[in-house]
mmCIF file of C-alpha atoms and ligand atoms in Angstrom:
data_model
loop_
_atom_site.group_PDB
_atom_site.id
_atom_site.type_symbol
_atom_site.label_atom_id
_atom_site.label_comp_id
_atom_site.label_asym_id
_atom_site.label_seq_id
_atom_site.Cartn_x
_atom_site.Cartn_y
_atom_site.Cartn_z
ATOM 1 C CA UNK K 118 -4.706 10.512 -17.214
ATOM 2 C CA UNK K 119 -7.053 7.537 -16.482
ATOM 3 C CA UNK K 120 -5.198 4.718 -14.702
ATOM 4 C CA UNK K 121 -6.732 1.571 -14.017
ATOM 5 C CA UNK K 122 -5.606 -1.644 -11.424
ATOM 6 C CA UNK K 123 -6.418 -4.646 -12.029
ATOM 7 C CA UNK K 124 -6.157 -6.775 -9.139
ATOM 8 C CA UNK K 125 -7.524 -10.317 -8.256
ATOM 9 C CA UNK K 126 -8.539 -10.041 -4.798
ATOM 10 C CA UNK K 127 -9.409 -7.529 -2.584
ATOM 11 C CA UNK K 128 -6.703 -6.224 -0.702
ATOM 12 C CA UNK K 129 -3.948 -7.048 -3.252
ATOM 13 C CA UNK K 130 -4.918 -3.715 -4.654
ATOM 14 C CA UNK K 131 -3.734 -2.024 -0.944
ATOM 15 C CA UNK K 132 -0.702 -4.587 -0.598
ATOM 16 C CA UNK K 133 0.791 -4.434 -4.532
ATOM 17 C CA UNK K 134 0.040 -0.311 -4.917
ATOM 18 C CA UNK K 135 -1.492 1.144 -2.119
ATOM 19 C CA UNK K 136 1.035 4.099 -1.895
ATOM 20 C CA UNK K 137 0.827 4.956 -5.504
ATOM 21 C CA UNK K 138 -3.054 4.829 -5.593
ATOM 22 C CA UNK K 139 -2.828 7.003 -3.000
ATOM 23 C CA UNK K 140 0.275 9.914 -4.803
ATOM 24 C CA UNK K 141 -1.325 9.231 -8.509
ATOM 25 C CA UNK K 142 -5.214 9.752 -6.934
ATOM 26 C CA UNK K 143 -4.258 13.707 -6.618
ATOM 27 C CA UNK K 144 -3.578 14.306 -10.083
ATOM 28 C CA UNK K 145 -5.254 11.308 -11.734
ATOM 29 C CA UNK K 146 -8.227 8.971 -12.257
ATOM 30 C CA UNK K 147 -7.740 6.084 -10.743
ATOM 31 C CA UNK K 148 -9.918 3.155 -10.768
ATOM 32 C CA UNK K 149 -9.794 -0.382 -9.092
ATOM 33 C CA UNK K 150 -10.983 -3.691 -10.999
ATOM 34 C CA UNK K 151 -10.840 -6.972 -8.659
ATOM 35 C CA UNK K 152 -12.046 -9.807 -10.276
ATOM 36 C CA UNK K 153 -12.530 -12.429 -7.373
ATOM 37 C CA UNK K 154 -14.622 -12.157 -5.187
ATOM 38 C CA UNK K 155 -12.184 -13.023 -2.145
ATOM 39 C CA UNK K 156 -12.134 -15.071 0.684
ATOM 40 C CA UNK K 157 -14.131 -18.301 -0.362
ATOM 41 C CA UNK K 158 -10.980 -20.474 -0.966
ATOM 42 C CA UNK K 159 -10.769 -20.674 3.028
ATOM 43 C CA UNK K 160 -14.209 -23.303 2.950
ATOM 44 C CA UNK K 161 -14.032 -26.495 1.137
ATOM 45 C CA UNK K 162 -17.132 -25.520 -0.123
ATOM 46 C CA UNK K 163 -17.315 -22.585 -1.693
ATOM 47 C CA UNK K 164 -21.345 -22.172 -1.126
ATOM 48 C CA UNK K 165 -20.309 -22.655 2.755
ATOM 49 C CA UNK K 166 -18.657 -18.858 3.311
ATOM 50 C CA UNK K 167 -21.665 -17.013 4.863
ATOM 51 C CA UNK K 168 -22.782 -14.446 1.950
ATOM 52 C CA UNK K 169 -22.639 -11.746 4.651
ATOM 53 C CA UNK K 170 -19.269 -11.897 5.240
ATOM 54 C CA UNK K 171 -18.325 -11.631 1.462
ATOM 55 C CA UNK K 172 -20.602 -8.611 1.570
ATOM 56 C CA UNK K 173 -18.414 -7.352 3.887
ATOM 57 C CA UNK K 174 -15.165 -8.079 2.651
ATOM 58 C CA UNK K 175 -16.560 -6.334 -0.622
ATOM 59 C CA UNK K 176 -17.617 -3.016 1.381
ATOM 60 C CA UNK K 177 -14.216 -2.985 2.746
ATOM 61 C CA UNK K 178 -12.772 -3.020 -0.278
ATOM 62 C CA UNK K 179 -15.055 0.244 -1.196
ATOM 63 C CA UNK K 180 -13.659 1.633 2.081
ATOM 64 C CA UNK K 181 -9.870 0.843 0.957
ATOM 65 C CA UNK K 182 -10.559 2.321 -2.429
ATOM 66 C CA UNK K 183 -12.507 5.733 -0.948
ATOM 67 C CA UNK K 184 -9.922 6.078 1.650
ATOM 68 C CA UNK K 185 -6.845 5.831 -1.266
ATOM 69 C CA UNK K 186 -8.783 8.486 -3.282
ATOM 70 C CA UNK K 187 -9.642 6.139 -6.106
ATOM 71 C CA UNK K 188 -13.228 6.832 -8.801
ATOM 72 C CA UNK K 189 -14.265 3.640 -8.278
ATOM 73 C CA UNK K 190 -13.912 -0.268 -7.492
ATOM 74 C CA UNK K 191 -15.327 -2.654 -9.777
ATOM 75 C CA UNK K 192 -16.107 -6.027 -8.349
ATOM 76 C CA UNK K 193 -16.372 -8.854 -10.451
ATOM 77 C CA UNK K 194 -16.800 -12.007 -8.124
ATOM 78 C CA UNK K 195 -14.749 -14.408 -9.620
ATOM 79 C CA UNK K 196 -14.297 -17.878 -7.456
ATOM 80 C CA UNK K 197 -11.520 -17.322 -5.325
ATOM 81 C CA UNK K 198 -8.188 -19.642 -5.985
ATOM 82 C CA UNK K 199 -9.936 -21.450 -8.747
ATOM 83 C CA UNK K 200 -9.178 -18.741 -11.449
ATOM 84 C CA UNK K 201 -7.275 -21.553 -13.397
ATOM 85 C CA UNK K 202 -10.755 -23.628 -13.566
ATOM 86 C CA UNK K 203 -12.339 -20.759 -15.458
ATOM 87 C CA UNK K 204 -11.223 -20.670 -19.449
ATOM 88 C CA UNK K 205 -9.077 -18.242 -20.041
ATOM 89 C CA UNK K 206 -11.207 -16.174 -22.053
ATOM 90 C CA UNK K 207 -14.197 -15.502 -19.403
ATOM 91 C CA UNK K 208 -11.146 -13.515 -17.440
ATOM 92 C CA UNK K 209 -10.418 -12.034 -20.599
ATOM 93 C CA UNK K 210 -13.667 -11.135 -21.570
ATOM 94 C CA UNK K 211 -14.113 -9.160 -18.104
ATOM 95 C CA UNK K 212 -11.199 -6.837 -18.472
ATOM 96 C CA UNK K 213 -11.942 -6.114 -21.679
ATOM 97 C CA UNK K 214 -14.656 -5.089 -20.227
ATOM 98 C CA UNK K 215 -13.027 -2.676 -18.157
ATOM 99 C CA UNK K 216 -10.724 -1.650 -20.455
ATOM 100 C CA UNK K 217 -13.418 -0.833 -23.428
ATOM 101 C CA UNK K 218 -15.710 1.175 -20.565
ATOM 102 C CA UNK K 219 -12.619 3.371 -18.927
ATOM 103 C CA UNK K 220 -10.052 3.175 -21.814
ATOM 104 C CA UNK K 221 -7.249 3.434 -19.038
ATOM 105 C CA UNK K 222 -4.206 4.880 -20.507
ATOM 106 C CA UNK K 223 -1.954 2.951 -17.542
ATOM 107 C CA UNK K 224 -2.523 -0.617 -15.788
ATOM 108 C CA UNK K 225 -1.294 -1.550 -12.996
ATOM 109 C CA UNK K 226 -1.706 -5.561 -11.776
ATOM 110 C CA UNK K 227 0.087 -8.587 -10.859
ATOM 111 C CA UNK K 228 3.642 -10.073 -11.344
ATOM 112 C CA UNK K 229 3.102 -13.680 -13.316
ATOM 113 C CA UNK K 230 5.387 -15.139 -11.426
ATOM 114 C CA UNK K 231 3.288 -15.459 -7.736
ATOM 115 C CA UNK K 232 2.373 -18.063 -5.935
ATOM 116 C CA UNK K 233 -1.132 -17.381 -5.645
ATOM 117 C CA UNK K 234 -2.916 -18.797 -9.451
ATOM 118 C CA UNK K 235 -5.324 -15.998 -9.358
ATOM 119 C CA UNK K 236 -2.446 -13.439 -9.286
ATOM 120 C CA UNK K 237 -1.080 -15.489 -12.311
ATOM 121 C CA UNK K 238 -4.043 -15.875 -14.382
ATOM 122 C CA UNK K 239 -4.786 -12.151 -13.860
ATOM 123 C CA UNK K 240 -1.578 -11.294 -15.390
ATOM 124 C CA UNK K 241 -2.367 -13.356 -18.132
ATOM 125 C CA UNK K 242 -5.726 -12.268 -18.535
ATOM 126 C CA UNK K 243 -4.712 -8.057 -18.691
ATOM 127 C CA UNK K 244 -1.882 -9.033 -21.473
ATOM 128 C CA UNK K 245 -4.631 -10.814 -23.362
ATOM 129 C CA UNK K 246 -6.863 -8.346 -23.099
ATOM 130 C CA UNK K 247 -4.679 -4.930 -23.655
ATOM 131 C CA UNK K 248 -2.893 -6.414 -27.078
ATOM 132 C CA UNK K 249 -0.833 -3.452 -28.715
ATOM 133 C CA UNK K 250 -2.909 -3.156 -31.464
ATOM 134 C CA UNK K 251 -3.850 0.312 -32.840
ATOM 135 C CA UNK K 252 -7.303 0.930 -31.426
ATOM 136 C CA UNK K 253 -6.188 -0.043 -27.686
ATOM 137 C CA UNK K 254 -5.822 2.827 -25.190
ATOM 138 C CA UNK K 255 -3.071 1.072 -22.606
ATOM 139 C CA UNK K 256 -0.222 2.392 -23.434
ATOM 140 C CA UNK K 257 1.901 1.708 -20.149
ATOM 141 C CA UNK K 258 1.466 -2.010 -18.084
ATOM 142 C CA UNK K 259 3.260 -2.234 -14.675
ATOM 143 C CA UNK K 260 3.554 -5.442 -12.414
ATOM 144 C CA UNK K 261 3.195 -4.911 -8.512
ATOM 145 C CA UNK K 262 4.311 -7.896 -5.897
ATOM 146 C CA UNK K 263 1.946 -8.845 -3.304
ATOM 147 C CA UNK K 264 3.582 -9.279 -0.267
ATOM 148 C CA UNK K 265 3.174 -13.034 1.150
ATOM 149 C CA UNK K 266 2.761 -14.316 -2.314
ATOM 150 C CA UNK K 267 5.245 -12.761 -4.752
ATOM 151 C CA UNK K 268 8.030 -13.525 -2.190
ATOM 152 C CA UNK K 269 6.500 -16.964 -1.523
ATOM 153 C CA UNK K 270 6.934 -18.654 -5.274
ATOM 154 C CA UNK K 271 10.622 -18.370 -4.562
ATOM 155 C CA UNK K 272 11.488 -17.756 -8.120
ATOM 156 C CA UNK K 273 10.336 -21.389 -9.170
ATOM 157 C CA UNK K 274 7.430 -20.208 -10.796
ATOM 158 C CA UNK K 275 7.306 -17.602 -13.987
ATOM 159 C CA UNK K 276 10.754 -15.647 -12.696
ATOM 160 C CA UNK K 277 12.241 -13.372 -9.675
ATOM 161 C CA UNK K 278 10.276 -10.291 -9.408
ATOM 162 C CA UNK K 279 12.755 -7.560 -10.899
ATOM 163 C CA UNK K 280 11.669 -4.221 -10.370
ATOM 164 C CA UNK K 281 12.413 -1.491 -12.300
ATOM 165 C CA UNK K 282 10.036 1.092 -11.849
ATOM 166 C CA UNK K 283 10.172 2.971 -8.817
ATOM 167 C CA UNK K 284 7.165 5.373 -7.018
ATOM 168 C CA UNK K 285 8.293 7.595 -4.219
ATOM 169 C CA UNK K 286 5.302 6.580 -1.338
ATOM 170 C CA UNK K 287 6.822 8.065 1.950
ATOM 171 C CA UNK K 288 3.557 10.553 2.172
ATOM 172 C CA UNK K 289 1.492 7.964 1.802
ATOM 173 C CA UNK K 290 2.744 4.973 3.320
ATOM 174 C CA UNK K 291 0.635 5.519 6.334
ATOM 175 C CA UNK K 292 -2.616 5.806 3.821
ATOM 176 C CA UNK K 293 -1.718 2.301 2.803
ATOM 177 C CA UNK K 294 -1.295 1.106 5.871
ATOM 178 C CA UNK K 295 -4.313 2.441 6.666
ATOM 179 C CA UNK K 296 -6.501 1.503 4.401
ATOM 180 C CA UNK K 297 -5.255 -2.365 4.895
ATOM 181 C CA UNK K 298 -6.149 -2.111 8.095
ATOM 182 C CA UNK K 299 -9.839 -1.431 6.682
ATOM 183 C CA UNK K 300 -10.074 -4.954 5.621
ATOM 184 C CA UNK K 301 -9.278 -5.899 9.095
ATOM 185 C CA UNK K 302 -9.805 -10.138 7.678
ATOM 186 C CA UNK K 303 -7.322 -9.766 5.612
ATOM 187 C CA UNK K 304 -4.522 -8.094 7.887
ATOM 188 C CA UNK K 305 -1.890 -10.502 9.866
ATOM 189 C CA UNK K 306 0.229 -9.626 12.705
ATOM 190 C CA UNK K 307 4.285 -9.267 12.338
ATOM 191 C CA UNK K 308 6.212 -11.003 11.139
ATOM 192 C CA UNK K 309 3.869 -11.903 8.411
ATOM 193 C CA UNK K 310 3.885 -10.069 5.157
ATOM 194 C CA UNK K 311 1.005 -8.425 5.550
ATOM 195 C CA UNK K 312 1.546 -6.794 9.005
ATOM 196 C CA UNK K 313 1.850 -2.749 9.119
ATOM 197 C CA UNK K 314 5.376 -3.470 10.167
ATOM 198 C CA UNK K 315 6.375 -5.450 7.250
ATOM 199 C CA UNK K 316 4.278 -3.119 4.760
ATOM 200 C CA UNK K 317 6.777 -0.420 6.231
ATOM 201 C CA UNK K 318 9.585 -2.281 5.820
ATOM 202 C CA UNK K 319 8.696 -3.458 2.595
ATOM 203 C CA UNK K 320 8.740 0.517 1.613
ATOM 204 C CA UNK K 321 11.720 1.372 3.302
ATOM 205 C CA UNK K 322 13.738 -1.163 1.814
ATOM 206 C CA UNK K 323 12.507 -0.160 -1.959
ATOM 207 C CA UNK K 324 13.110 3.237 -1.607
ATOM 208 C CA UNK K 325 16.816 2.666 -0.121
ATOM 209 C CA UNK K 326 17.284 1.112 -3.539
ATOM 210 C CA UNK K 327 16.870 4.010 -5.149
ATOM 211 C CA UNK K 328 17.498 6.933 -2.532
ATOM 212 C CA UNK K 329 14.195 7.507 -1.396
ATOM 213 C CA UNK K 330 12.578 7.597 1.820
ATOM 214 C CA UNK K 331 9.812 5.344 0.987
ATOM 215 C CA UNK K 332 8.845 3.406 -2.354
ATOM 216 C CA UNK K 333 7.045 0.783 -3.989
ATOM 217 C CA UNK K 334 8.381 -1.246 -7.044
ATOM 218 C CA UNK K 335 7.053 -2.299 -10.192
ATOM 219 C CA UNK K 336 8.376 -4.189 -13.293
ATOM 220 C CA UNK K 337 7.662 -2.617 -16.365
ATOM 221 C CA UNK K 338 5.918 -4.573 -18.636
ATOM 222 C CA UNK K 339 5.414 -2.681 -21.479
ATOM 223 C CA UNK K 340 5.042 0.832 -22.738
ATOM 224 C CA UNK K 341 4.577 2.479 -25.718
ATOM 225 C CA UNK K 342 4.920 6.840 -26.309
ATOM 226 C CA UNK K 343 3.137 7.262 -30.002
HETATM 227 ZN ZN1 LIG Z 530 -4.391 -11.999 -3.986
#
């Protein structure tokens, strides 16, 4: 099976479905799509963020990807936070992309209710671009939360984050952990959401929910068995 993620930023792949990279890697193709390129928002300018730095951020994210056992990562270097000034369709266009190069039989990417836009435009963009019609190959679409911004709308923005798809992760928790700690910009200590400790607890509590050691959730989006 050929599963792809579609992510915004890098990292969100390691904080929304690190774990299950990691378990569906063994048995499966997995490949990672980010479409920003990360980090830029933090300037006012976005020509002021040193071009070495994003070169980093990007090998990291090759790092992340190796280290969770995934084919490939496909950057595409969107403007970071300013998804919404893009139209629509040039997000579109670029998954399509994706999607007409790996024909991925499962997606995994955002919630559309987040706080961060990109996260919501990306959502957007994969539902746009995976349309049930006969000649696309998706047949399953999961959401993910991103720790520190699915939490963070408070439900007042596109509805609670309900999961209902559960992946066991307690063998490769650590892996996530791990290869979040590869994009060493991006980490924060506790108590912020990003933290080792909170990615832990994060697990822990998902998996008490449904009598696992370890899990991470996902909301079914859609999925189809022909
Ligand atoms: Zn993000």
């Amino acid at each position: 099976m050929r599963i792809l993620i579609v992510a915004a930023h890098p990292d969100d792949e390691v904080l929304g479905c690190g774990g299950t990279i990691a378990k569906l890697s063994r048995e499966h193709e997995v490949h990672i799509g980010i479409l920003g390129e990360g980090m830029t928002a933090r300037n006012v300018q976005r020509e002021d963020v040193d071009p070495k730095a994003l070169e980093g951020l990007h090998a990291r994210a090759r790092v992340a990807g190796h280290l969770l056992g995934s084919r490939s990562v496909l950057l595409e270097g969107l403007p970071d936070n300013r998804f919404d000034e893009l139209p629509l369709l040039d997000v579109v266009k670029r998954v399509e992309r994706w999607v007409n190069d790996l024909a991925p039989e499962v997606i995994y990417t955002h919630h559309q209710g987040d706080l961060n836009i990109d996260h919501v435009v990306t959502h957007r963009a994969v539902l746009t671009a995976t349309r049930p019609i006969a000649s696309c190959p998706v047949r399953e679409i999961y959401a993910f939360e991103v720790p520190s911004s699915t939490e963070w709308s408070f439900q007042r923005l596109g509805g609670a984050f309900c999961p209902n798809w559960f992946v066991g992760i307690d063998d490769t928790i650590e892996t996530k952990v791990q290869a979040m700690e590869s994009y060493e910009s991006e980490s924060r200590p506790f108590p912020h959401p990003r933290s080792p400790e909170a990615l832990r607890a994060y697990a822990r509590r998902w998996g008490s929910v449904v009598g696992l050691q370890a899990a991470e959730a996902f909301e079914l989006v859609r999925a189809v068995r022909p």
